[in-house]
Amino acid sequence: MLQWKDLYEECSNCTSCRLSESRTNMVFGDGNYKSDLLFVGEAPGRDEDASGVPFVGKAGKLLEKALNSLDLHREKDYYLANICKCRPENNRNPKEDEAAACLQYLRNQVALINPKIIICLGAVPTKYILGKEFKITRDRGKWVKRKGIYIMPTFHPAAILRDTNKKPLFWEDLKEIKRVKEML
Ligand code: URA
């Protein structure tokens, strides 16, 4: 297991998959790595690739605003990372080999953070963290305990932008996350 500085350097220099060829910036993670709550998305989009910071585009702003209104703040209450650290072109889903190449870095981040709670934002992290038998529409909002960590799939914030009918369920999940965070 690498410590933060070495892990960051390794990710920055990574050429393990084709996504490294087109990246502007590797998007490592952001927030409080000492917090007990980790959100995992799928991969950087255009704004994240340009800035090197996860969840700064439209979807990221929606997530941050919703969490702020629950008094959960990026700089102190949670950490954000992705399955893939480089942007897939045109925001397509990461391919299996790309995710496989990158997952070791997320595992290392999880080992360093030692979170009590992991939230899978959307189908992609749900598949790679919980397994492909999990379905976001059926299983969102349900806790799964693995190796002492409470894991919950919920919608990706981009799905809320596309379909506002999902908003009440997403909000319910965020409130449940806060409730469990305060309890643990
Ligand atoms: N969507 C993601 O899944 N991750 C980001 O960092 C930004 C948008």
Coordinates of C-alpha atoms and ligand atoms in Angstrom, one line a residue:
M1 CA 0.0 0.0 0.0
L2 CA 1.3 3.4 -1.0
Q3 CA 1.0 6.5 1.2
W4 CA -0.8 9.6 -0.2
K5 CA 2.2 11.4 -1.8
D6 CA 3.5 8.3 -3.6
L7 CA 0.0 7.2 -4.6
Y8 CA -0.7 10.6 -6.1
E9 CA 2.6 10.5 -8.0
E10 CA 1.9 7.0 -9.3
C11 CA -1.6 8.0 -10.5
S12 CA -0.2 11.2 -12.2
N13 CA 2.3 9.1 -14.1
C14 CA 0.0 6.2 -14.9
T15 CA -0.1 4.9 -18.4
S16 CA -1.9 1.6 -17.6
C17 CA -4.8 2.3 -20.0
R18 CA -5.8 4.3 -23.1
L19 CA -7.5 7.0 -21.1
S20 CA -4.1 8.3 -20.0
E21 CA -3.3 9.3 -23.6
S22 CA -6.1 11.8 -23.8
R23 CA -6.2 13.2 -20.3
T24 CA -5.5 16.9 -19.5
N25 CA -5.3 16.1 -15.8
M26 CA -5.5 13.0 -13.7
V27 CA -8.4 13.5 -11.3
F28 CA -7.2 12.0 -8.0
G29 CA -9.9 12.9 -5.4
D30 CA -10.9 15.8 -3.2
G31 CA -12.3 16.6 0.2
N32 CA -11.4 15.5 3.7
Y33 CA -9.4 12.2 3.5
K34 CA -9.7 11.9 7.3
S35 CA -13.5 11.8 7.1
D36 CA -15.5 8.6 7.5
L37 CA -17.6 9.1 4.4
L38 CA -16.5 8.4 0.8
F39 CA -18.5 9.1 -2.4
V40 CA -17.4 7.2 -5.5
G41 CA -18.4 8.4 -9.0
E42 CA -17.6 6.8 -12.3
A43 CA -15.0 9.0 -14.0
P44 CA -14.1 12.6 -14.6
G45 CA -16.1 14.7 -17.1
R46 CA -14.9 17.7 -19.1
D47 CA -14.8 20.1 -16.3
E48 CA -13.0 17.7 -14.0
D49 CA -10.4 16.8 -16.7
A50 CA -9.8 20.5 -17.2
S51 CA -9.4 21.3 -13.5
G52 CA -8.0 18.1 -12.0
V53 CA -10.8 18.2 -9.4
P54 CA -13.7 15.7 -9.1
F55 CA -17.4 16.7 -9.2
V56 CA -17.0 20.4 -10.2
G57 CA -19.3 20.3 -13.2
K58 CA -23.1 20.6 -13.3
A59 CA -23.7 17.2 -11.7
G60 CA -21.0 17.8 -9.1
K61 CA -22.5 21.2 -8.2
L62 CA -25.9 19.6 -7.7
L63 CA -24.5 17.0 -5.4
E64 CA -22.5 19.6 -3.4
K65 CA -25.5 21.9 -3.0
A66 CA -27.7 19.0 -1.8
L67 CA -25.0 17.9 0.7
N68 CA -24.4 21.5 1.9
S69 CA -28.1 21.8 2.7
L70 CA -27.7 18.8 5.0
D71 CA -24.7 20.6 6.5
L72 CA -22.3 18.2 4.9
H73 CA -19.3 20.0 3.4
R74 CA -16.6 18.8 1.0
E75 CA -13.7 20.3 3.0
K76 CA -14.6 18.6 6.2
D77 CA -17.3 15.9 6.0
Y78 CA -16.5 13.7 3.0
Y79 CA -14.1 12.7 0.3
L80 CA -14.9 12.2 -3.4
A81 CA -13.2 9.9 -5.8
N82 CA -14.0 8.0 -9.0
I83 CA -13.6 4.5 -10.4
C84 CA -11.4 5.9 -13.2
K85 CA -9.1 8.8 -12.7
C86 CA -8.9 9.9 -16.3
R87 CA -11.7 11.1 -18.5
P88 CA -13.3 8.7 -21.1
E89 CA -13.9 10.6 -24.3
N90 CA -17.4 12.1 -24.7
N91 CA -18.2 11.0 -21.2
R92 CA -18.8 7.4 -22.2
N93 CA -18.8 4.9 -19.4
P94 CA -15.4 3.5 -18.5
K95 CA -14.6 0.1 -20.2
E96 CA -14.0 -3.0 -18.1
D97 CA -10.3 -3.0 -18.7
E98 CA -10.0 0.7 -17.9
A99 CA -11.8 0.2 -14.6
A100 CA -9.7 -2.9 -13.9
A101 CA -6.5 -1.0 -14.5
C102 CA -7.6 1.9 -12.2
L103 CA -9.3 0.1 -9.3
Q104 CA -6.1 -0.6 -7.5
Y105 CA -5.7 3.1 -6.9
L106 CA -9.2 3.5 -5.5
R107 CA -8.5 0.4 -3.3
N108 CA -5.4 2.1 -2.0
Q109 CA -7.3 5.3 -1.3
V110 CA -10.0 3.3 0.6
A111 CA -7.2 1.6 2.7
L112 CA -5.7 5.0 3.5
I113 CA -9.1 6.7 4.3
N114 CA -10.5 3.7 6.2
P115 CA -14.1 5.0 5.7
K116 CA -17.1 3.8 7.6
I117 CA -19.4 4.6 4.7
I118 CA -19.0 4.3 1.0
I119 CA -21.6 5.7 -1.4
C120 CA -21.7 4.4 -5.0
L121 CA -23.0 7.2 -7.2
G122 CA -24.8 5.5 -10.1
A123 CA -24.5 2.1 -11.9
V124 CA -20.8 2.2 -12.7
P125 CA -19.4 2.4 -9.2
T126 CA -22.2 0.1 -8.0
K127 CA -21.1 -2.6 -10.4
Y128 CA -17.4 -2.4 -9.6
I129 CA -17.7 -2.0 -5.8
L130 CA -20.8 -4.1 -5.0
G131 CA -21.0 -6.4 -8.1
K132 CA -22.9 -6.6 -11.3
E133 CA -25.9 -8.3 -9.7
F134 CA -26.8 -5.0 -8.0
K135 CA -29.2 -2.8 -9.9
I136 CA -29.4 0.9 -9.2
T137 CA -33.2 1.3 -9.6
R138 CA -33.9 -1.7 -7.4
D139 CA -31.1 -1.4 -4.8
R140 CA -30.6 2.3 -4.3
G141 CA -31.0 3.4 -0.8
K142 CA -30.2 0.0 0.6
W143 CA -27.2 -0.6 2.9
V144 CA -24.8 -3.5 2.3
K145 CA -22.2 -4.2 4.9
R146 CA -18.9 -5.5 3.6
K147 CA -15.7 -5.9 5.7
G148 CA -17.2 -3.6 8.3
I149 CA -18.0 -0.8 5.8
Y150 CA -21.6 0.4 5.2
I151 CA -22.0 0.7 1.4
M152 CA -25.0 2.3 -0.3
P153 CA -25.8 2.7 -4.0
T154 CA -27.7 5.8 -5.0
F155 CA -28.3 7.7 -8.2
H156 CA -25.5 9.6 -9.9
P157 CA -26.3 13.3 -9.7
A158 CA -26.2 13.5 -13.5
A159 CA -29.3 11.2 -13.5
I160 CA -31.1 13.7 -11.3
L161 CA -30.3 16.4 -13.9
R162 CA -31.8 14.2 -16.6
D163 CA -34.8 13.1 -14.7
T164 CA -36.1 15.3 -11.9
N165 CA -38.6 12.6 -10.9
K166 CA -35.6 10.9 -9.2
K167 CA -34.9 13.9 -7.0
P168 CA -37.1 12.9 -4.0
L169 CA -35.5 9.4 -3.8
F170 CA -32.0 10.9 -4.1
W171 CA -32.8 13.3 -1.4
E172 CA -34.1 10.5 0.8
D173 CA -30.9 8.6 0.3
L174 CA -28.7 11.6 1.2
K175 CA -30.7 12.1 4.4
E176 CA -30.3 8.5 5.3
I177 CA -26.5 8.8 4.7
K178 CA -26.4 11.7 7.1
R179 CA -28.4 9.8 9.7
V180 CA -26.1 6.8 9.6
K181 CA -23.0 9.0 9.5
E182 CA -24.1 10.6 12.7
M183 CA -24.9 7.3 14.3
L184 CA -21.6 5.5 13.6
Ligands
URA1 N1 -19.1 12.5 -12.8 C1 -18.4 11.5 -12.1 O1 -18.8 10.4 -12.0 N2 -17.3 11.9 -11.5 C2 -16.8 13.2 -11.6 O2 -15.8 13.5 -11.0 C3 -17.6 14.1 -12.3 C4 -18.8 13.7 -12.8

